XYZ file of C-alpha atoms in Angstrom:
437
model
C 205.811 91.764 86.738
C 206.156 89.507 83.699
C 208.235 86.370 84.101
C 208.830 86.287 80.355
C 209.745 89.086 77.967
C 206.952 90.513 75.841
C 208.833 93.224 73.935
C 207.070 92.388 70.692
C 203.599 92.798 72.181
C 204.570 96.088 73.865
C 205.928 97.562 70.628
C 202.959 96.161 68.699
C 200.514 97.907 71.029
C 202.541 101.115 70.901
C 202.295 101.247 67.111
C 198.594 100.400 67.105
C 197.870 103.090 69.687
C 199.944 105.815 68.018
C 199.502 104.985 64.323
C 196.084 103.320 64.350
C 195.060 102.436 60.808
C 197.763 104.542 59.156
C 199.886 101.499 58.207
C 199.148 98.406 56.177
C 199.942 94.931 57.493
C 203.197 94.892 55.539
C 204.205 98.352 56.829
C 203.468 97.294 60.407
C 205.561 94.143 59.921
C 208.451 96.091 58.347
C 208.424 98.618 61.170
C 208.521 95.817 63.743
C 211.129 93.827 61.839
C 208.920 90.731 61.624
C 207.120 88.826 58.887
C 203.492 89.443 57.949
C 202.740 85.934 59.224
C 204.199 86.821 62.649
C 202.227 90.082 62.583
C 198.967 88.196 62.004
C 199.861 85.677 64.722
C 200.629 88.438 67.236
C 197.407 90.250 66.410
C 195.390 87.067 66.970
C 197.197 86.489 70.277
C 196.400 90.009 71.522
C 192.766 89.750 70.392
C 192.370 86.406 72.162
C 193.941 87.823 75.310
C 191.669 90.858 75.109
C 188.600 88.661 74.819
C 189.729 86.438 77.708
C 190.369 89.363 80.077
C 187.452 91.590 79.098
C 184.272 91.377 81.125
C 182.247 92.574 78.101
C 181.920 89.880 75.483
C 181.194 92.490 72.768
C 184.308 94.504 73.570
C 186.879 94.262 70.768
C 190.389 95.481 70.096
C 189.208 98.442 68.016
C 187.238 99.829 70.970
C 190.317 99.676 73.151
C 192.378 101.495 70.534
C 189.871 104.312 70.031
C 191.219 107.415 71.785
C 188.981 109.079 74.336
C 190.117 112.379 75.834
C 188.580 111.558 79.216
C 189.267 107.829 79.324
C 191.689 106.106 81.632
C 194.488 104.120 80.001
C 193.101 100.973 81.599
C 191.060 99.329 78.785
C 193.793 98.506 76.255
C 197.167 99.244 77.732
C 197.012 97.234 80.930
C 195.593 93.902 79.891
C 199.069 92.934 78.709
C 200.376 93.445 82.240
C 197.437 91.556 83.739
C 198.122 88.587 81.514
C 201.845 88.752 82.504
C 202.547 87.264 79.057
C 202.734 83.859 80.732
C 202.411 80.606 78.924
C 198.851 79.326 78.909
C 199.634 76.462 81.291
C 201.528 78.788 83.625
C 198.739 81.360 83.814
C 196.152 78.655 84.542
C 198.381 77.029 87.165
C 199.084 80.292 89.010
C 195.384 81.168 89.002
C 194.577 77.753 90.531
C 197.254 78.162 93.238
C 196.065 81.646 94.203
C 192.454 80.469 94.282
C 193.318 77.564 96.582
C 195.330 79.781 98.944
C 192.513 82.307 99.307
C 190.440 79.768 101.192
C 193.010 78.282 103.576
C 196.729 77.968 104.324
C 198.344 75.017 102.542
C 201.773 73.433 102.184
C 203.430 72.772 98.828
C 202.491 69.077 98.952
C 198.884 69.874 99.886
C 198.744 72.287 96.952
C 200.164 69.625 94.670
C 197.384 67.217 95.697
C 194.736 69.936 95.337
C 196.035 70.893 91.863
C 195.309 67.408 90.562
C 191.606 68.021 91.285
C 191.475 71.715 90.322
C 193.511 71.874 87.084
C 191.429 71.812 83.867
C 191.406 68.447 82.150
C 193.347 69.707 79.114
C 196.298 70.846 81.270
C 198.867 68.528 82.834
C 199.175 68.457 86.614
C 202.434 70.124 87.762
C 205.169 68.339 89.695
C 206.377 69.370 93.160
C 209.408 71.290 91.842
C 207.160 73.411 89.584
C 204.740 74.179 92.435
C 207.574 75.234 94.740
C 208.956 77.494 91.999
C 205.540 79.088 91.538
C 205.177 79.627 95.288
C 208.579 81.330 95.436
C 207.604 83.638 92.554
C 204.204 84.501 94.043
C 205.821 85.221 97.410
C 208.423 87.501 95.784
C 205.768 89.613 94.067
C 203.670 89.831 97.240
C 200.632 87.834 96.127
C 201.014 85.217 98.865
C 202.906 85.056 102.153
C 204.590 82.278 104.051
C 203.159 81.765 107.532
C 205.336 81.624 110.623
C 206.189 78.163 111.819
C 208.497 75.286 111.061
C 208.665 72.976 108.106
C 206.682 72.134 106.111
C 205.921 75.799 105.428
C 202.341 76.862 104.841
C 201.301 79.614 102.428
C 198.236 81.829 102.232
C 196.976 84.517 99.852
C 197.970 87.943 101.186
C 194.495 89.568 101.136
C 194.041 90.366 104.816
C 193.967 94.118 104.220
C 191.024 93.977 101.831
C 189.083 91.449 103.901
C 189.362 93.570 107.061
C 188.129 96.805 105.463
C 184.503 97.874 105.759
C 182.620 98.793 102.584
C 183.087 102.546 103.052
C 186.782 102.099 103.799
C 187.227 99.942 100.704
C 185.440 102.542 98.564
C 187.667 105.312 99.950
C 190.769 103.225 99.238
C 189.594 102.537 95.691
C 189.004 106.257 95.023
C 192.445 107.142 96.394
C 194.229 104.477 94.319
C 192.227 105.508 91.242
C 193.321 109.147 91.556
C 196.966 108.316 92.278
C 197.273 105.757 89.468
C 195.894 108.223 86.932
C 197.912 111.246 88.046
C 201.259 109.923 89.327
C 204.151 107.964 87.863
C 204.920 105.138 87.756
C 201.329 104.031 87.276
C 201.088 100.346 86.374
C 201.296 98.981 89.918
C 198.563 101.426 90.905
C 196.339 100.248 88.046
C 196.872 96.630 89.055
C 195.964 97.450 92.667
C 192.910 99.362 91.463
C 191.862 96.322 89.428
C 192.149 94.112 92.527
C 190.059 96.556 94.573
C 187.486 96.731 91.792
C 187.102 92.950 91.869
C 186.753 92.999 95.669
C 184.010 95.638 95.446
C 182.263 93.683 92.701
C 182.194 90.603 94.962
C 180.516 92.773 97.602
C 177.738 93.715 95.166
C 178.896 97.099 93.863
C 178.164 97.811 90.180
C 180.030 99.644 87.377
C 178.578 103.026 88.404
C 180.753 102.855 91.530
C 183.976 102.902 89.521
C 183.378 105.780 87.079
C 183.490 108.626 89.588
C 186.473 110.511 88.126
C 187.426 111.541 84.591
C 191.023 112.055 83.509
C 192.956 113.690 80.679
C 196.424 113.458 79.133
C 197.085 109.733 79.235
C 200.223 108.930 77.299
C 200.182 105.441 75.869
C 203.972 105.196 75.953
C 204.079 106.115 79.636
C 202.202 102.937 80.508
C 203.894 100.643 78.018
C 207.431 101.715 78.903
C 206.848 100.612 82.477
C 207.287 97.039 81.243
C 211.000 97.580 81.860
C 210.819 100.104 84.664
C 210.724 97.642 87.542
C 213.661 95.675 86.143
C 215.565 98.975 85.999
C 214.611 99.804 89.607
C 215.686 96.334 90.727
C 219.060 96.784 88.995
C 219.584 100.209 90.604
C 218.769 98.869 94.071
C 221.140 95.913 93.608
C 223.810 98.031 91.799
C 223.746 95.606 88.875
C 224.490 96.317 85.236
C 221.875 95.937 82.515
C 222.331 94.403 79.100
C 219.774 95.083 76.378
C 219.262 95.511 72.666
C 218.682 99.196 71.971
C 216.742 100.370 68.930
C 217.018 104.137 68.680
C 213.601 105.755 68.032
C 215.305 107.787 65.280
C 215.986 104.627 63.248
C 212.322 103.839 62.588
C 212.518 100.260 63.901
C 210.581 99.275 67.003
C 211.456 95.654 67.538
C 214.083 93.062 66.620
C 213.205 89.390 66.956
C 215.703 86.974 68.433
C 217.541 84.833 65.875
C 216.571 81.419 67.238
C 216.324 79.648 63.872
C 219.644 79.576 61.956
C 217.762 79.207 58.650
C 216.028 82.552 59.124
C 218.703 84.683 60.758
C 218.580 88.387 59.934
C 220.913 91.226 60.728
C 219.920 93.012 63.933
C 218.919 96.643 63.472
C 219.772 97.729 67.014
C 222.935 97.618 69.090
C 223.668 95.614 72.213
C 224.334 97.900 75.198
C 225.735 97.181 78.643
C 225.312 100.002 81.140
C 225.226 100.609 84.875
C 221.745 102.090 85.483
C 221.722 105.136 87.762
C 218.467 107.015 87.215
C 215.059 106.630 85.557
C 213.733 110.023 84.440
C 210.194 110.835 83.283
C 209.470 113.643 80.811
C 206.000 115.028 81.554
C 206.037 117.114 78.371
C 206.005 114.111 76.043
C 205.163 111.228 78.380
C 208.544 109.517 77.914
C 210.730 107.497 80.247
C 214.518 107.764 80.017
C 217.198 105.457 81.384
C 220.371 107.216 82.558
C 223.396 104.953 82.909
C 227.178 104.828 82.769
C 229.281 103.087 80.158
C 233.005 102.499 80.854
C 233.821 103.458 77.275
C 231.389 106.334 76.609
C 230.635 107.735 80.066
C 227.087 108.972 80.824
C 224.515 107.445 78.473
C 220.851 108.345 77.950
C 218.327 105.922 76.445
C 214.674 106.337 75.558
C 212.937 103.491 77.385
C 210.754 102.735 74.369
C 213.878 101.600 72.472
C 214.998 99.131 75.150
C 214.300 95.470 74.306
C 215.546 92.063 75.489
C 216.604 93.560 78.834
C 218.523 91.369 81.281
C 220.317 91.835 84.597
C 224.110 91.640 84.579
C 227.010 91.705 87.032
C 226.960 93.789 90.207
C 229.431 96.583 91.031
C 230.710 97.621 94.447
C 228.992 100.381 96.419
C 231.898 102.828 96.081
C 231.898 102.603 92.279
C 228.124 102.977 92.088
C 228.094 106.011 94.407
C 230.874 107.667 92.430
C 229.058 107.182 89.115
C 225.783 108.367 90.610
C 227.340 111.525 92.036
C 228.884 112.357 88.656
C 225.559 111.898 86.855
C 223.681 114.010 89.395
C 226.186 116.828 88.868
C 225.730 116.602 85.094
C 221.927 116.642 85.399
C 221.754 119.293 88.136
C 220.585 121.981 85.694
C 218.885 119.688 83.141
C 215.276 120.474 82.283
C 214.870 116.728 81.698
C 218.067 114.929 80.620
C 219.975 117.516 78.563
C 223.686 117.842 79.390
C 224.672 120.578 76.915
C 226.326 123.898 77.803
C 224.485 125.854 80.498
C 222.363 128.792 79.299
C 220.608 131.547 81.270
C 217.078 132.194 80.030
C 214.966 135.270 80.839
C 211.346 135.401 79.757
C 208.443 137.782 80.317
C 205.048 136.254 80.968
C 201.768 138.126 80.535
C 198.957 137.609 83.018
C 195.471 136.868 81.626
C 193.490 140.008 80.902
C 190.270 138.790 82.468
C 189.564 138.522 86.175
C 189.791 135.184 87.936
C 192.511 132.597 88.374
C 195.915 133.507 86.949
C 196.475 130.200 85.167
C 199.678 131.464 83.501
C 201.331 132.278 86.830
C 200.063 129.055 88.393
C 201.426 126.945 85.544
C 204.853 128.640 85.616
C 205.023 128.163 89.392
C 204.056 124.481 89.090
C 206.202 123.539 86.087
C 209.058 126.048 86.153
C 211.253 123.836 88.359
C 214.085 125.870 89.968
C 213.418 129.026 87.931
C 212.899 132.330 89.786
C 209.670 134.308 89.293
C 209.725 138.088 89.864
C 206.761 140.461 89.551
C 207.414 143.177 86.954
C 204.050 144.968 86.794
C 200.363 144.309 87.307
C 200.196 142.619 83.918
C 203.596 140.889 83.620
C 206.166 138.905 85.582
C 209.710 137.769 84.785
C 211.029 134.216 84.844
C 214.758 133.402 85.016
C 216.462 130.024 84.950
C 219.855 128.485 84.190
C 219.423 125.254 82.277
C 221.596 122.791 80.354
C 220.791 123.618 76.732
C 217.509 124.966 75.337
C 216.125 122.017 73.375
C 214.074 120.552 76.232
C 212.805 123.822 77.750
C 212.072 125.394 74.359
C 208.800 123.473 73.682
C 207.605 124.409 77.173
C 208.217 128.126 76.561
C 206.586 127.899 73.138
C 203.500 126.202 74.570
C 202.498 129.459 76.314
C 201.962 131.150 72.934
C 201.447 134.908 73.157
C 201.594 134.772 76.970
C 205.391 134.297 76.883
C 208.094 136.558 75.415
C 211.698 135.319 75.564
C 214.103 138.184 76.361
C 217.442 136.388 76.674
C 219.479 134.933 75.123
C 219.000 136.999 71.973
C 219.715 134.075 69.650
C 216.936 132.011 71.261
C 214.556 134.950 70.871
C 215.428 135.151 67.159
C 214.901 131.395 66.753
C 211.436 131.561 68.292
C 210.476 134.599 66.196
C 211.511 132.730 63.032
C 209.525 129.643 64.095
C 206.377 131.652 64.831
C 206.663 133.376 61.454
C 206.949 130.001 59.768
C 203.878 128.757 61.615
C 201.998 131.927 60.706
C 202.784 131.339 57.037
C 201.027 127.970 57.193
C 197.784 129.732 58.167
C 197.925 132.676 55.761
C 194.973 132.855 53.339
C 195.627 131.286 49.947
C 193.125 133.609 48.195
C 194.026 137.256 47.604
C 190.486 138.509 48.312
C 190.459 137.207 51.892
């Protein structure tokens, strides 16, 4: 993924996608903890990047922000990942190296000589150390591979799979990746692969009508943006390494805190610096949120919303025994969590009502698909019971409420009373304001 942090751009896009035109420039800047000048500069940077990466010259940022119920998240939310937030010279240099290695296998010195002829005139030619560093990075992320043989090592673009596929096979692969990227999590790597396949099909003469076969719903903007940190978290879990980051709680109303690099313009940081041993990444399908579950020596199990994590960095490693012990403890705490709740365990009994009309029983199907470890028991031809023990009610409560009149909570009694009071409050909002209605 990105070699440099782009927390500011991620939070900027999140606010644009969720708030749209609801805030003024000053309100956007205050929310991000930056100056209006920095806001304008960031907006110009994103617009320029959008223009550079868009195949349609008329496509603008407003079009990418406009919500479409059936549109994939691809237009706006992924161009930041495609750009990798690299420096201009770095992005140009990597593109030149990949282009050269697609045609033939080359050594680092051969690439250095070829770069002098291929680099644009307004960019300096890299030195050998820079080229070797780029090759190491590209090999780590799987873009190129080092060929067998002795020194000097030769490298080649790793595109054999695509080149060997027939047109029909490539189309089938594209359709599969398209479906999986839009319906599974995490999604960003799938979108990037889909983009690569789309370019390969375009080179073979296939037009835009080939790519718009499927329509999708329920794309959460935050789901895509939060994956900026997800792969760093996965890497830390695999290596049993701690993470250090600046955490800005979503409850505080601040989305970003700039680094104090200029002593003349230092400001007090809104967030808090956290060091935790990451153990699990949990996705909440209800709200499209990622959570980081970790362990703190001082506070024990900690839960963080991924959208509040900024300036993330890998820390020291721990031994396997310590990691396994912490992981086992967290798994026991989360065993009966609907998502991440670790409150006192509660037994919930609810009655669900089947649809009155003939056809698919979408209520039963949804409970069976989303009800996790809950037990479903038929009660009559028109109703069935659902029982589950869960840590707390705050995460399962919105799910039960989303069924409307098709769900009646039976136990516990206090939860039933809470839901009755909430429905009465909602009903009051829709009561007629005129007495003659």
